[in-house]
Amino acid sequence: MHDRQLGPFQVSAIGLGCMNLSHAYGTPPSAEQGERLLLAALDAGVTLFDTAALYGFGANETLVGRVLKAHRSKFTLASKGGMAGVTGDDGTVRRVIDGRPEAVRRNCEDSLRRLQTDVIDLYYLHRWDKKVPIEESVGEMGRLVQEGKVRTLGLSEVSAATLRRAHAEHPITALQTEYSLWTRNPEIAVLQACRELGVAFVAFSPVARGFLCGELRDVSTLDAKDIRKSMPRFDPDHYAANLRLLPAYEALAREAGCTPAQLALAWLLHKGDDIIPIPGTTRLAHLHDDLAAADIRLSEGLVARLEALVNEKTVSGNRYGAQARSEVDTEEFA
């Protein structure tokens, strides 16, 4: 596995997004399956593991902590706060975005306990709480760094302007946002801002939430609890339009001598040494397929054809529904 620089850390060029093991895509795998996948990733050379307080309302951090605590010195651990599960008076758990300093601190301390570690290497603000100045949230995160509970800071789903404000309050090591061939929003402004500030870019959902793997042909088969059911691009009409891109995309993958998922990851790696994709999966075969993308090289001509085929103008539907769009701060295409 090749390495890339993530602030002070040397990490694998492809990390592992751990969310899928506990959250978001229907019924999660068993704890035993999750353990096998985490250890297989470590054995395969993955040295960046990404989790969050939100994923499974703490279950994902608990799994990562239990399985990987014996190997803590071998990898860079990233987690996120500022968006977590809160139990109401009726006993139900709901997602809450809360960037107040006291909430960010509480999230971090809860995460440390679940992860069974003394320090989180990279701690993100999962969402900017727009009711709280970004300087207040990041200021408290900076105090967590001073106290040795966190080593470096990150932000998720923010704009270039918000990144600059946060970075002026405390150095930001990484920005994490959805980025793939079918989600090109970072190219509007924030990717360039990262480069100007020396901030690494961590790309989540790099295979377009499974679309660019080429295996999901019928969205009616999605689990009732799958978050993609709330995403316009996976609405049957939009998805039918998007499926028309796949035959030509798969032909480009064959030309490159790789699988469709590998082509999506290789494209991101090609876009800059400061970009680190973190695909997630529950299946060992997919894990090894994803990691092999680090060895694929693409010609400039193939990249140009790829980008002309799948981009913000050819993809049908927004990436998020109205509620989720209101919660992020990322730039959008007109």
Coordinates of C-alpha atoms in Angstrom, one line a residue:
M1 CA 0.0 0.0 0.0
H2 CA 1.3 3.4 -1.0
D3 CA 1.4 6.2 1.6
R4 CA 0.1 9.8 1.6
Q5 CA 0.6 12.7 4.0
L6 CA -2.2 13.6 6.3
G7 CA -0.9 16.4 8.4
P8 CA 1.8 14.9 10.7
F9 CA 0.7 11.4 9.8
Q10 CA 1.8 9.1 7.0
V11 CA -1.3 7.0 6.1
S12 CA -2.3 4.5 3.5
A13 CA -3.3 6.2 0.2
I14 CA -6.7 4.5 0.7
G15 CA -8.2 4.5 4.1
L16 CA -11.3 2.7 5.5
G17 CA -14.6 4.5 6.2
C18 CA -16.0 2.3 9.0
M19 CA -19.6 3.7 8.9
N20 CA -21.0 0.8 6.8
L21 CA -20.2 -1.6 9.6
S22 CA -22.8 -0.1 11.9
H23 CA -24.9 2.5 10.1
A24 CA -26.8 3.9 7.1
Y25 CA -27.1 1.1 4.6
G26 CA -29.8 -1.1 6.0
T27 CA -29.2 -3.9 8.5
P28 CA -25.5 -3.8 9.5
P29 CA -23.3 -6.9 9.4
S30 CA -22.8 -8.9 12.6
A31 CA -20.1 -7.8 15.0
E32 CA -18.1 -10.9 14.0
Q33 CA -18.2 -9.8 10.3
G34 CA -17.2 -6.3 11.3
E35 CA -14.3 -7.6 13.3
R36 CA -13.1 -9.7 10.4
L37 CA -13.3 -6.8 8.0
L38 CA -11.4 -4.3 10.3
L39 CA -8.6 -6.8 10.9
A40 CA -8.4 -7.7 7.2
A41 CA -8.0 -4.0 6.4
L42 CA -5.2 -3.6 8.9
D43 CA -3.5 -6.7 7.6
A44 CA -3.8 -5.4 4.0
G45 CA -1.9 -2.2 5.0
V46 CA -4.7 0.3 5.8
T47 CA -3.5 2.8 8.3
L48 CA -6.3 5.3 8.4
F49 CA -9.6 4.2 10.0
D50 CA -12.5 6.7 10.0
T51 CA -15.4 6.5 12.4
A52 CA -17.8 9.0 14.2
A53 CA -20.0 9.3 17.3
L54 CA -23.0 9.3 15.0
Y55 CA -22.4 6.0 13.3
G56 CA -24.8 3.5 15.0
F57 CA -25.2 6.1 17.7
G58 CA -21.8 5.0 19.2
A59 CA -21.9 1.4 18.1
N60 CA -19.3 1.9 15.4
E61 CA -16.8 3.6 17.7
T62 CA -17.4 0.7 20.2
L63 CA -16.7 -1.9 17.5
V64 CA -13.5 -0.1 16.2
G65 CA -12.3 0.4 19.8
R66 CA -12.8 -3.2 20.8
V67 CA -11.3 -4.7 17.7
L68 CA -8.4 -2.4 17.1
K69 CA -7.3 -1.3 20.6
A70 CA -4.5 -4.0 20.6
H71 CA -3.1 -2.5 17.4
R72 CA -3.5 1.2 18.3
S73 CA 0.1 2.1 17.4
K74 CA -0.3 0.8 13.9
F75 CA -2.8 3.2 12.5
T76 CA -4.2 6.7 12.5
L77 CA -7.5 7.0 14.1
A78 CA -10.1 9.6 13.0
S79 CA -13.5 10.3 14.6
K80 CA -16.1 13.0 14.5
G81 CA -18.2 15.0 17.0
G82 CA -20.7 17.8 16.8
M83 CA -23.4 15.5 15.5
A84 CA -24.4 12.5 17.6
G85 CA -27.4 10.6 18.9
V86 CA -29.3 12.0 21.8
T87 CA -31.9 10.0 23.8
G88 CA -35.2 11.8 24.3
D89 CA -37.6 11.5 27.2
D90 CA -39.5 8.7 25.3
G91 CA -36.3 6.6 25.0
T92 CA -35.9 7.1 21.3
V93 CA -32.5 8.2 19.9
R94 CA -32.4 11.0 17.4
R95 CA -29.6 12.7 15.5
V96 CA -28.7 16.1 16.8
I97 CA -26.2 18.7 15.3
D98 CA -24.8 20.6 18.3
G99 CA -21.6 22.6 17.9
R100 CA -21.7 24.3 21.3
P101 CA -18.3 24.0 23.0
E102 CA -19.8 21.9 25.9
A103 CA -21.4 19.5 23.4
V104 CA -18.2 19.1 21.3
R105 CA -16.3 18.3 24.5
R106 CA -18.8 15.8 25.7
N107 CA -18.9 14.1 22.3
C108 CA -15.1 13.8 22.3
E109 CA -14.9 12.4 25.8
D110 CA -17.6 9.9 25.0
S111 CA -15.8 8.9 21.9
L112 CA -12.5 8.4 23.8
R113 CA -14.3 6.0 26.1
R114 CA -15.9 4.0 23.3
L115 CA -12.7 3.9 21.3
Q116 CA -10.7 2.7 24.3
T117 CA -7.9 5.1 23.6
D118 CA -6.2 8.1 25.3
V119 CA -6.1 10.2 22.2
I120 CA -7.9 10.6 18.9
D121 CA -5.4 11.4 16.1
L122 CA -7.7 13.4 13.9
Y123 CA -10.9 14.8 15.3
Y124 CA -13.5 16.3 13.0
L125 CA -16.4 18.6 13.5
H126 CA -18.9 16.3 11.7
R127 CA -21.2 19.2 10.8
W128 CA -21.0 22.9 11.3
D129 CA -23.8 23.9 13.6
K130 CA -24.8 27.1 11.9
K131 CA -26.3 28.5 15.2
V132 CA -22.8 28.5 16.7
P133 CA -19.9 30.5 15.2
I134 CA -17.4 28.1 13.7
E135 CA -14.7 29.8 15.8
E136 CA -16.4 28.7 19.0
S137 CA -16.7 25.1 18.0
V138 CA -13.1 24.9 16.7
G139 CA -11.8 26.9 19.6
E140 CA -13.0 24.2 22.0
M141 CA -11.6 21.5 19.8
G142 CA -8.3 23.4 20.0
R143 CA -8.5 23.2 23.8
L144 CA -8.9 19.4 23.4
V145 CA -5.6 19.4 21.5
Q146 CA -3.9 21.4 24.2
E147 CA -5.2 18.9 26.8
G148 CA -3.8 15.9 24.8
K149 CA -7.1 14.3 24.0
V150 CA -6.9 15.1 20.3
R151 CA -3.8 15.4 18.1
T152 CA -5.1 17.3 15.1
L153 CA -8.4 18.8 13.9
G154 CA -10.6 18.3 10.9
L155 CA -13.9 19.6 9.4
S156 CA -16.6 17.9 7.4
E157 CA -18.9 19.2 4.7
V158 CA -17.9 22.9 5.0
S159 CA -17.3 25.6 2.4
A160 CA -14.0 27.3 1.5
A161 CA -15.0 30.4 3.5
T162 CA -15.8 28.4 6.6
L163 CA -12.6 26.5 6.3
R164 CA -10.6 29.7 6.2
R165 CA -12.4 31.1 9.3
A166 CA -11.8 27.8 11.2
H167 CA -8.2 27.6 10.1
A168 CA -7.5 31.1 11.4
E169 CA -8.8 30.0 14.8
H170 CA -6.8 26.7 15.0
P171 CA -4.8 24.9 12.3
I172 CA -7.0 22.4 10.4
T173 CA -5.3 19.2 9.3
A174 CA -8.0 17.7 7.1
L175 CA -11.3 18.5 5.4
Q176 CA -13.6 15.6 4.7
T177 CA -16.4 15.9 2.1
E178 CA -18.1 13.7 -0.4
Y179 CA -16.1 13.6 -3.6
S180 CA -16.4 11.3 -6.5
L181 CA -16.9 11.5 -10.3
W182 CA -20.6 12.1 -9.6
T183 CA -20.2 14.6 -6.8
R184 CA -17.8 17.3 -8.0
N185 CA -18.8 20.1 -5.6
P186 CA -15.3 20.2 -4.0
E187 CA -14.0 21.4 -7.3
I188 CA -16.0 24.7 -7.0
A189 CA -13.8 26.2 -4.3
V190 CA -13.0 24.1 -1.2
L191 CA -10.4 21.8 -2.8
Q192 CA -8.4 24.8 -3.9
A193 CA -8.7 26.4 -0.5
C194 CA -7.4 23.2 1.1
R195 CA -4.3 23.4 -1.2
E196 CA -3.7 27.0 -0.4
L197 CA -3.8 26.3 3.4
G198 CA -2.0 22.9 3.3
V199 CA -5.1 21.0 4.4
A200 CA -5.4 17.3 3.3
F201 CA -8.6 16.4 1.5
V202 CA -10.3 13.2 2.7
A203 CA -13.0 12.0 0.2
F204 CA -15.9 10.0 1.6
S205 CA -18.4 8.1 -0.6
P206 CA -15.7 7.8 -3.4
V207 CA -17.6 5.2 -5.3
A208 CA -20.8 7.2 -5.3
R209 CA -22.5 5.3 -2.5
G210 CA -22.1 2.1 -4.6
F211 CA -23.3 3.5 -7.9
L212 CA -19.9 3.4 -9.5
C213 CA -19.4 -0.2 -8.5
G214 CA -22.0 -1.1 -11.1
E215 CA -23.8 -3.7 -8.9
L216 CA -26.9 -1.7 -7.9
R217 CA -29.2 -1.8 -10.9
D218 CA -32.6 -1.8 -9.1
V219 CA -33.1 0.7 -6.3
S220 CA -36.4 -1.0 -5.3
T221 CA -34.2 -3.6 -3.6
L222 CA -32.8 -1.1 -1.1
D223 CA -33.5 -1.8 2.5
A224 CA -36.2 0.4 4.0
K225 CA -33.6 1.9 6.4
D226 CA -31.0 2.5 3.7
I227 CA -30.2 6.3 3.6
R228 CA -30.0 6.2 -0.1
K229 CA -33.8 6.0 -0.3
S230 CA -33.8 9.7 0.9
M231 CA -31.3 10.8 -1.7
P232 CA -32.7 12.2 -5.0
R233 CA -30.1 10.5 -7.1
F234 CA -31.5 7.2 -6.0
D235 CA -35.1 8.1 -6.7
P236 CA -36.3 5.6 -9.4
D237 CA -36.6 8.2 -12.1
H238 CA -33.3 9.9 -11.5
Y239 CA -31.6 6.6 -11.0
A240 CA -32.9 5.3 -14.3
A241 CA -31.3 8.3 -16.0
N242 CA -28.0 7.7 -14.1
L243 CA -27.9 4.0 -15.1
R244 CA -27.6 5.1 -18.7
L245 CA -24.0 6.3 -17.8
L246 CA -22.9 2.9 -16.6
P247 CA -22.2 1.0 -19.9
A248 CA -19.8 3.6 -21.2
Y249 CA -18.3 3.9 -17.7
E250 CA -17.8 0.1 -17.5
A251 CA -16.2 0.2 -20.9
L252 CA -13.6 2.7 -19.6
A253 CA -12.9 0.5 -16.7
R254 CA -12.2 -2.4 -19.0
E255 CA -9.9 -0.2 -21.0
A256 CA -8.0 0.7 -17.9
G257 CA -7.8 -2.9 -16.9
C258 CA -9.6 -2.6 -13.6
T259 CA -13.0 -3.0 -12.0
P260 CA -15.6 -0.1 -12.0
A261 CA -15.0 0.6 -8.3
Q262 CA -11.2 0.7 -8.8
L263 CA -11.6 3.1 -11.7
A264 CA -13.5 5.5 -9.4
L265 CA -10.8 5.3 -6.7
A266 CA -8.0 5.5 -9.1
W267 CA -9.5 8.7 -10.6
L268 CA -9.5 10.3 -7.1
L269 CA -5.9 9.3 -6.4
H270 CA -5.0 10.7 -9.8
K271 CA -6.5 14.1 -8.9
G272 CA -3.8 14.9 -6.4
D273 CA -1.4 13.5 -3.8
D274 CA -3.3 15.4 -1.1
I275 CA -6.5 13.5 -1.7
I276 CA -7.2 10.4 0.4
P277 CA -10.3 8.4 -0.4
I278 CA -12.0 6.4 2.4
P279 CA -14.3 3.8 0.8
G280 CA -16.5 1.8 3.1
T281 CA -17.7 -1.8 2.7
T282 CA -19.0 -4.8 4.6
R283 CA -17.5 -7.4 2.3
L284 CA -13.9 -8.7 2.2
A285 CA -13.9 -9.1 -1.5
H286 CA -14.9 -5.4 -2.0
L287 CA -12.2 -4.4 0.5
H288 CA -9.4 -6.0 -1.4
D289 CA -10.8 -4.8 -4.7
D290 CA -10.9 -1.2 -3.4
L291 CA -7.3 -1.3 -2.0
A292 CA -5.9 -2.6 -5.3
A293 CA -6.9 0.7 -6.9
A294 CA -3.8 2.2 -5.3
D295 CA -1.7 0.5 -8.0
I296 CA -3.7 1.6 -11.0
R297 CA -2.4 4.4 -13.2
L298 CA -4.7 6.3 -15.6
S299 CA -3.7 8.1 -18.8
E300 CA -4.6 11.7 -19.2
G301 CA -6.7 10.8 -22.2
L302 CA -8.8 8.3 -20.3
V303 CA -9.2 10.7 -17.4
A304 CA -10.6 13.3 -19.8
R305 CA -13.1 10.9 -21.3
L306 CA -14.1 9.7 -17.8
E307 CA -14.7 13.3 -16.6
A308 CA -16.7 14.2 -19.7
L309 CA -18.9 11.1 -19.1
V310 CA -19.7 11.5 -15.4
N311 CA -19.9 15.0 -14.0
E312 CA -22.3 17.5 -12.4
K313 CA -24.1 18.1 -15.7
T314 CA -24.6 14.5 -16.7
V315 CA -25.7 13.1 -13.3
S316 CA -29.4 13.4 -12.5
G317 CA -30.6 14.5 -9.1
N318 CA -29.2 16.2 -6.1
R319 CA -26.9 14.3 -3.8
Y320 CA -28.9 15.1 -0.7
G321 CA -32.6 15.8 0.0
A322 CA -33.8 19.2 1.2
Q323 CA -33.2 18.5 4.9
A324 CA -29.7 17.1 4.5
R325 CA -28.8 20.0 2.1
S326 CA -29.8 22.5 4.7
E327 CA -27.4 20.9 7.2
V328 CA -24.2 21.1 5.1
D329 CA -22.2 24.2 4.3
T330 CA -20.6 22.9 1.0
E331 CA -20.8 24.9 -2.2
E332 CA -23.3 23.8 -4.8
F333 CA -23.4 24.1 -8.5
A334 CA -26.0 26.4 -10.0

